[in-house]
Amino acid sequence: MQVRQEIFDTYWRFAALRQEVFFNKIKNLPQPWTNDPIIQTYKFCNAYRASDRVSQYLIKNIIYDNSRNKNEEEVLFRIFLFKIFNKIETWEYIENKLDNHITLKCFNFNLYSQILQEAKDTGYSIYTSAYMSCASKEFGYEKKHQNHLSLIDKIIFQDRIIADIVKSKSLQEVFNIIQGYPLLGKFMAYQLATDINYSEIINFDENSFTIAGPGAERGINKCFIHKSDKTNAEIIHWMVENQEQEFERLGLNFQTLWGRSLKAIDCQNLFCETDKYCRQAFPEIISNRKKIKSKFTANPQPINYFYPPKWGINNRIKQTTAQNSLQLKTQQKIFLNLDNSLNNQRVLVKKELNISGKQLFIEDKLISSLFMVENNELEEVIQVKKSFKRAKKLKKTNSKEAKKEKLLENTFKQLHLF
């Protein structure tokens, strides 16, 4: 293999920077979470696929939600229905209309089709913008969503593929079962196999099988001048196996996912994100995509990260969250004390300004009096001025002598201040 060095190195730098953003957000640090202007401006997926908002929703709310049925066929049905549209809002729209959880028992083609059509009629986009899903009329319907609902009906209810998936001996076998259905294709079949592997239905090594989606293929072509006899899948596996050496070679402090290294699905996704990044960073490298279509906007809704329990990292996340919460409380206390200190300083400054203002007023009054007197009163005014100076001097020395107060009183009277 011959790499295009600058782009190849960008792959690893992007992974490290994107993961840095991930942890900076978890630490509740203010924006910007990176100094990289491209990552600041445009929307990119996380270095780890399972950390993305939609994947998090799938894992927490679709697969492992304790209020939902844990039956394997129920879980498989929910995964397929959610991933066909791959949009949180679509799933929640359907459940809000049903006023109940989505279950096998409540699935009704006509009802679901009507609900989704109503959403479309209001101008709502029911499909994800992350990728294009097949839109053929495979099942004879004019509407795309109707054909997809028919696909789910065939996979889950007619063919009952849960039995075949449970009996599968490998992740590739699961992929092959899914790919055998229309409207899915290789990329979607791989995504679905990965999502099913998040659940308890199957438990295969994620690095045992991979394929490159269209975006990853573009990223590989940018990173490599020649692939020699390597397939795209073999290149992805090479990236998985050599990640530690590459981060070390570039002096990058890559923060793993609480000890979990990048897997094949993650390295595949990173090729896709590198392709996007290079459109802005290296526009001279030509591909059929020239611009990054989505700008970054911060989502105010926080994510309480949760991963498949079989990964064994959720307790570490709780520890990190607790530490961050403690640090945040400590910072808030420091800021509160600082704010109180600043308020006290403001009060003192205000008092000093008031004192200074009174003193300036007295002195201005004295000067005005000097200009207002007649010539024959000048000697008297001079005596008043001397008396005032003596009074000020006594005030500065903090004398407690009785004549200090008397002098001040006489001075103020002669200036007509009292």
XYZ file of C-alpha atoms in Angstrom:
418
model
C 0.000 0.000 0.000
C 1.165 3.526 -0.750
C -0.359 6.250 1.379
C -0.980 9.875 0.479
C 0.882 10.936 3.609
C -0.767 14.264 4.397
C -4.267 12.850 4.018
C -3.395 9.599 5.768
C -2.081 11.569 8.745
C -5.200 13.728 8.668
C -7.283 10.581 9.260
C -5.558 10.012 12.617
C -5.451 13.690 13.562
C -9.157 14.045 12.857
C -9.920 10.998 15.029
C -7.949 12.486 17.933
C -9.475 15.961 17.542
C -13.033 14.665 17.238
C -12.592 12.523 20.342
C -11.154 15.529 22.174
C -14.354 17.430 21.353
C -16.383 14.512 22.692
C -14.649 14.586 26.079
C -14.594 18.392 26.293
C -18.373 18.360 25.994
C -18.648 15.705 28.697
C -16.509 17.922 30.959
C -19.072 20.716 30.465
C -16.409 23.000 29.028
C -17.655 26.054 27.117
C -17.384 26.330 23.350
C -15.299 26.175 21.275
C -14.387 22.589 22.119
C -11.582 22.578 19.554
C -9.228 25.012 17.875
C -9.728 23.314 14.519
C -11.788 25.749 12.391
C -13.233 23.021 10.165
C -14.507 20.910 13.064
C -15.818 24.092 14.691
C -17.808 24.988 11.579
C -19.116 21.708 10.161
C -21.000 18.721 11.516
C -18.998 15.514 11.922
C -19.828 12.149 13.437
C -17.994 11.004 16.545
C -14.854 8.904 16.306
C -16.896 6.104 17.886
C -20.134 5.327 16.049
C -21.961 4.306 19.238
C -21.380 7.805 20.701
C -23.476 9.571 18.075
C -26.822 10.901 19.270
C -28.956 8.587 17.104
C -26.936 5.496 18.090
C -27.225 6.501 21.738
C -30.996 6.777 21.378
C -31.112 3.356 19.719
C -29.047 1.729 22.477
C -30.796 3.402 25.423
C -34.373 3.894 24.248
C -34.945 1.204 21.633
C -32.832 -1.761 22.786
C -32.233 -1.479 26.537
C -35.121 0.649 27.818
C -36.390 -1.247 30.879
C -39.959 -0.196 30.198
C -39.960 -2.085 26.885
C -40.400 -5.766 26.132
C -37.055 -7.599 26.173
C -38.249 -10.478 23.978
C -35.671 -11.003 21.200
C -38.207 -10.699 18.403
C -39.616 -7.494 19.925
C -36.108 -6.020 20.136
C -35.314 -7.017 16.544
C -38.574 -5.490 15.316
C -37.834 -2.211 17.103
C -34.289 -2.065 15.688
C -35.503 -2.577 12.111
C -38.346 -0.074 12.367
C -36.141 2.576 13.968
C -33.194 2.108 11.589
C -35.274 2.150 8.409
C -35.946 5.819 9.102
C -32.988 6.361 11.473
C -34.567 9.466 12.932
C -35.446 10.003 16.588
C -38.252 12.429 15.786
C -39.975 9.929 13.457
C -39.958 7.206 16.108
C -41.331 9.577 18.736
C -43.929 10.936 16.307
C -45.310 7.424 15.754
C -45.379 6.642 19.481
C -47.064 9.945 20.285
C -49.771 9.169 17.730
C -50.184 5.659 19.122
C -50.098 7.035 22.668
C -48.164 3.903 23.566
C -44.916 2.009 23.010
C -44.306 0.512 19.583
C -44.698 -3.274 19.851
C -45.168 -6.276 17.592
C -48.762 -6.524 18.688
C -49.619 -2.947 17.782
C -47.963 -2.996 14.344
C -50.515 -2.249 11.662
C -49.424 -1.433 8.133
C -52.333 0.859 7.307
C -52.186 2.728 10.609
C -48.417 3.269 10.480
C -48.624 4.293 6.842
C -51.348 6.823 7.653
C -49.355 8.266 10.595
C -46.223 8.694 8.468
C -48.195 10.214 5.605
C -49.734 12.751 7.981
C -46.230 13.708 9.092
C -45.114 14.146 5.483
C -48.210 16.204 4.647
C -47.229 18.710 7.334
C -43.840 19.132 5.634
C -41.945 16.867 7.988
C -39.056 14.776 6.639
C -39.451 11.279 8.086
C -36.067 9.931 6.884
C -32.571 10.697 8.100
C -30.381 13.027 6.088
C -27.264 11.049 7.071
C -27.559 8.691 4.124
C -29.847 7.845 1.229
C -32.119 4.825 1.625
C -33.369 2.858 -1.348
C -36.577 4.224 -2.822
C -37.691 1.584 -5.338
C -41.285 0.329 -5.561
C -40.249 -3.202 -4.673
C -43.526 -4.004 -2.936
C -45.705 -2.175 -5.425
C -46.448 0.987 -3.477
C -45.994 4.520 -4.745
C -44.851 5.854 -1.410
C -41.332 5.097 -0.180
C -42.400 4.612 3.430
C -45.108 2.136 2.415
C -42.556 -0.075 0.674
C -40.338 0.075 3.755
C -43.230 -0.850 6.060
C -43.961 -3.786 3.755
C -40.313 -4.811 4.002
C -40.535 -4.868 7.802
C -43.742 -6.865 7.604
C -42.010 -9.465 5.434
C -38.786 -9.636 7.497
C -40.369 -9.745 10.942
C -43.862 -11.188 10.518
C -43.801 -13.308 7.397
C -40.259 -14.714 7.359
C -39.642 -14.540 11.125
C -35.895 -14.065 10.556
C -35.255 -13.852 14.274
C -34.707 -17.618 14.273
C -32.064 -17.394 11.509
C -30.280 -14.492 13.196
C -30.170 -16.209 16.581
C -28.710 -19.332 14.932
C -26.073 -17.337 13.023
C -22.451 -18.300 13.630
C -20.865 -14.962 12.675
C -21.486 -11.274 12.115
C -20.985 -11.837 8.398
C -23.735 -14.438 8.397
C -26.112 -11.936 9.982
C -25.071 -9.425 7.322
C -25.757 -11.975 4.565
C -29.249 -12.713 5.903
C -30.171 -9.015 5.951
C -28.552 -8.253 2.597
C -30.733 -10.902 0.979
C -33.743 -8.597 1.305
C -34.614 -5.811 -1.140
C -34.348 -2.075 -0.358
C -31.391 -2.519 1.960
C -28.096 -3.026 0.115
C -24.649 -3.752 1.539
C -24.162 -0.545 3.497
C -27.559 -0.681 5.222
C -27.208 -4.412 5.899
C -23.862 -3.805 7.625
C -25.314 -0.974 9.713
C -28.256 -3.134 10.793
C -26.003 -6.099 11.629
C -23.904 -3.792 13.804
C -26.981 -2.421 15.563
C -28.332 -5.913 16.246
C -24.905 -6.784 17.662
C -25.374 -3.956 20.189
C -28.245 -5.973 21.654
C -28.283 -9.263 23.558
C -29.663 -11.123 20.524
C -26.155 -11.833 19.197
C -22.652 -11.192 20.473
C -19.956 -11.329 17.801
C -16.504 -9.774 17.588
C -17.031 -6.417 15.884
C -13.662 -6.697 14.175
C -14.546 -10.040 12.604
C -16.332 -8.452 9.634
C -16.584 -5.096 7.915
C -17.380 -3.471 4.606
C -16.758 0.052 3.335
C -19.752 2.231 2.618
C -19.718 4.801 -0.231
C -18.295 7.571 1.986
C -15.619 5.285 3.405
C -14.602 4.252 -0.106
C -14.047 7.907 -0.993
C -12.013 8.383 2.188
C -9.852 5.337 1.439
C -9.189 6.590 -2.093
C -8.033 9.920 -0.665
C -5.784 8.344 1.973
C -4.150 5.806 -0.357
C -2.471 6.371 -3.710
C -2.221 2.632 -4.313
C -3.972 -0.114 -2.370
C -1.852 -2.855 -3.986
C -3.835 -6.065 -3.650
C -5.688 -4.960 -0.517
C -9.473 -4.783 -0.444
C -11.241 -1.919 1.291
C -12.206 -4.273 4.127
C -8.582 -5.333 4.563
C -7.486 -1.701 4.721
C -10.074 -1.005 7.435
C -8.779 -3.997 9.404
C -5.213 -2.712 8.960
C -6.258 0.618 10.473
C -7.812 -1.184 13.451
C -4.678 -3.258 14.054
C -2.234 -0.347 13.713
C -4.115 2.480 15.445
C -1.867 2.647 18.527
C 1.339 2.808 16.459
C -0.091 5.515 14.195
C -1.242 7.716 17.065
C 2.174 7.282 18.683
C 4.007 8.037 15.431
C 2.188 11.367 15.142
C 2.500 12.188 18.845
C -1.274 12.262 19.259
C -2.941 11.794 22.622
C -5.953 9.800 21.471
C -8.508 9.355 24.250
C -10.161 5.959 23.898
C -13.765 5.309 24.835
C -13.010 4.539 28.481
C -10.415 1.954 27.455
C -12.255 0.676 24.393
C -10.154 1.011 21.236
C -11.526 1.853 17.791
C -13.323 -1.069 16.159
C -13.804 -1.861 12.468
C -17.146 -0.026 12.297
C -15.491 3.054 13.816
C -12.492 3.011 11.454
C -14.905 2.554 8.557
C -16.880 5.593 9.687
C -13.683 7.619 10.182
C -12.811 7.134 6.513
C -16.191 8.658 5.665
C -15.582 11.609 8.014
C -12.046 12.069 6.645
C -13.515 12.324 3.145
C -15.804 15.105 4.400
C -12.999 16.892 6.251
C -10.734 16.834 3.185
C -13.350 18.577 1.046
C -12.606 21.684 3.083
C -8.984 21.070 4.099
C -7.726 19.731 0.745
C -10.172 20.872 -1.968
C -7.579 20.123 -4.642
C -8.192 16.397 -4.126
C -11.087 15.783 -6.463
C -14.014 13.473 -5.694
C -17.695 13.422 -6.581
C -18.499 15.302 -3.364
C -17.097 18.843 -3.141
C -18.754 20.419 -0.103
C -19.740 19.475 3.429
C -23.498 19.850 3.455
C -24.178 20.265 7.188
C -22.981 23.101 9.391
C -22.461 22.446 13.102
C -25.033 23.736 15.544
C -24.799 22.747 19.210
C -27.719 20.658 20.462
C -28.787 21.974 23.894
C -30.171 18.556 24.864
C -27.415 16.739 26.817
C -26.693 13.039 26.317
C -26.361 10.706 29.280
C -24.018 8.246 27.620
C -24.852 4.580 27.867
C -23.328 1.726 25.890
C -24.156 -1.973 25.516
C -23.630 -3.422 29.016
C -21.578 -6.288 27.567
C -18.851 -3.750 26.702
C -18.229 -3.234 30.403
C -17.630 0.519 30.309
C -20.811 2.011 31.794
C -19.463 2.010 35.370
C -16.419 3.971 34.188
C -18.736 6.504 32.588
C -20.561 6.926 35.907
C -17.236 7.541 37.642
C -16.242 10.131 35.044
C -19.638 11.807 35.293
C -19.388 11.919 39.089
C -15.883 13.423 38.914
C -17.017 16.003 36.375
C -20.031 16.845 38.544
C -17.790 17.340 41.576
C -15.392 19.516 39.575
C -18.319 21.533 38.244
C -19.676 22.098 41.767
C -16.212 23.145 42.943
C -15.908 25.575 40.033
C -19.375 26.950 40.730
C -18.408 27.508 44.390
C -15.216 29.303 43.318
C -17.188 31.482 40.915
C -19.783 32.209 43.608
C -17.088 33.258 46.071
C -15.436 35.338 43.374
C -18.757 36.964 42.545
C -19.358 37.769 46.222
C -15.853 39.207 46.458
C -16.459 41.338 43.378
C -19.756 42.561 44.830
C -17.976 43.543 48.029
C -15.351 45.360 45.982
C -18.095 47.175 44.115
C -19.620 48.355 47.417
C -16.237 49.597 48.649
C -15.513 51.378 45.387
C -18.957 52.953 45.467
C -18.341 54.216 48.999
C -14.964 55.603 48.019
C -16.508 57.316 45.025
C -19.172 58.858 47.258
C -16.520 60.104 49.717
C -14.394 61.424 46.886
C -17.439 63.061 45.369
C -18.249 64.866 48.612
C -14.654 66.017 48.970
C -14.631 67.296 45.397
C -17.901 69.061 46.037
C -16.446 70.807 49.108
C -13.307 71.829 47.252
C -15.326 73.081 44.275
C -17.480 75.054 46.641
C -14.397 76.614 48.201
C -12.956 77.576 44.812
C -16.298 79.028 43.710
C -16.422 81.051 46.923
C -12.952 82.437 46.262
C -14.056 83.844 42.934
C -17.304 85.241 44.249
C -15.911 87.395 47.069
C -15.328 91.118 46.915
C -11.742 92.434 47.153
C -12.216 93.694 50.680
C -13.195 90.143 51.742
C -10.139 88.481 50.210
C -8.200 88.428 53.458
C -11.106 86.716 55.196
C -11.352 84.102 52.466
C -7.630 83.415 52.688
C -8.040 82.793 56.386
C -10.921 80.409 55.638
C -8.772 78.569 53.103
C -5.952 78.202 55.634
C -8.419 76.966 58.201
C -9.775 74.400 55.713
C -6.298 73.137 54.930
C -5.532 72.755 58.611
C -8.748 70.815 59.044
C -7.872 68.466 56.178
C -4.426 67.915 57.615
C -5.889 67.027 60.962
C -8.330 64.635 59.261
C -5.511 62.849 57.445
C -3.541 62.339 60.670
C -6.716 60.929 62.217
C -6.289 63.298 65.196
C -8.849 62.982 67.932
C -8.291 66.490 69.233
C -11.426 68.449 69.837
C -10.229 71.413 67.795
C -10.243 69.228 64.654
C -14.012 68.982 64.766
C -14.335 72.647 65.684
C -12.147 73.780 62.808
C -14.134 71.693 60.342
C -17.396 73.029 61.674
C -16.208 76.664 61.426
C -14.858 76.076 57.925
C -18.096 74.528 56.671
C -20.117 77.325 58.201
C -18.021 79.989 56.525
C -18.441 78.173 53.212
C -22.219 78.083 53.812
C -22.363 74.307 53.535
C -24.339 73.891 56.762
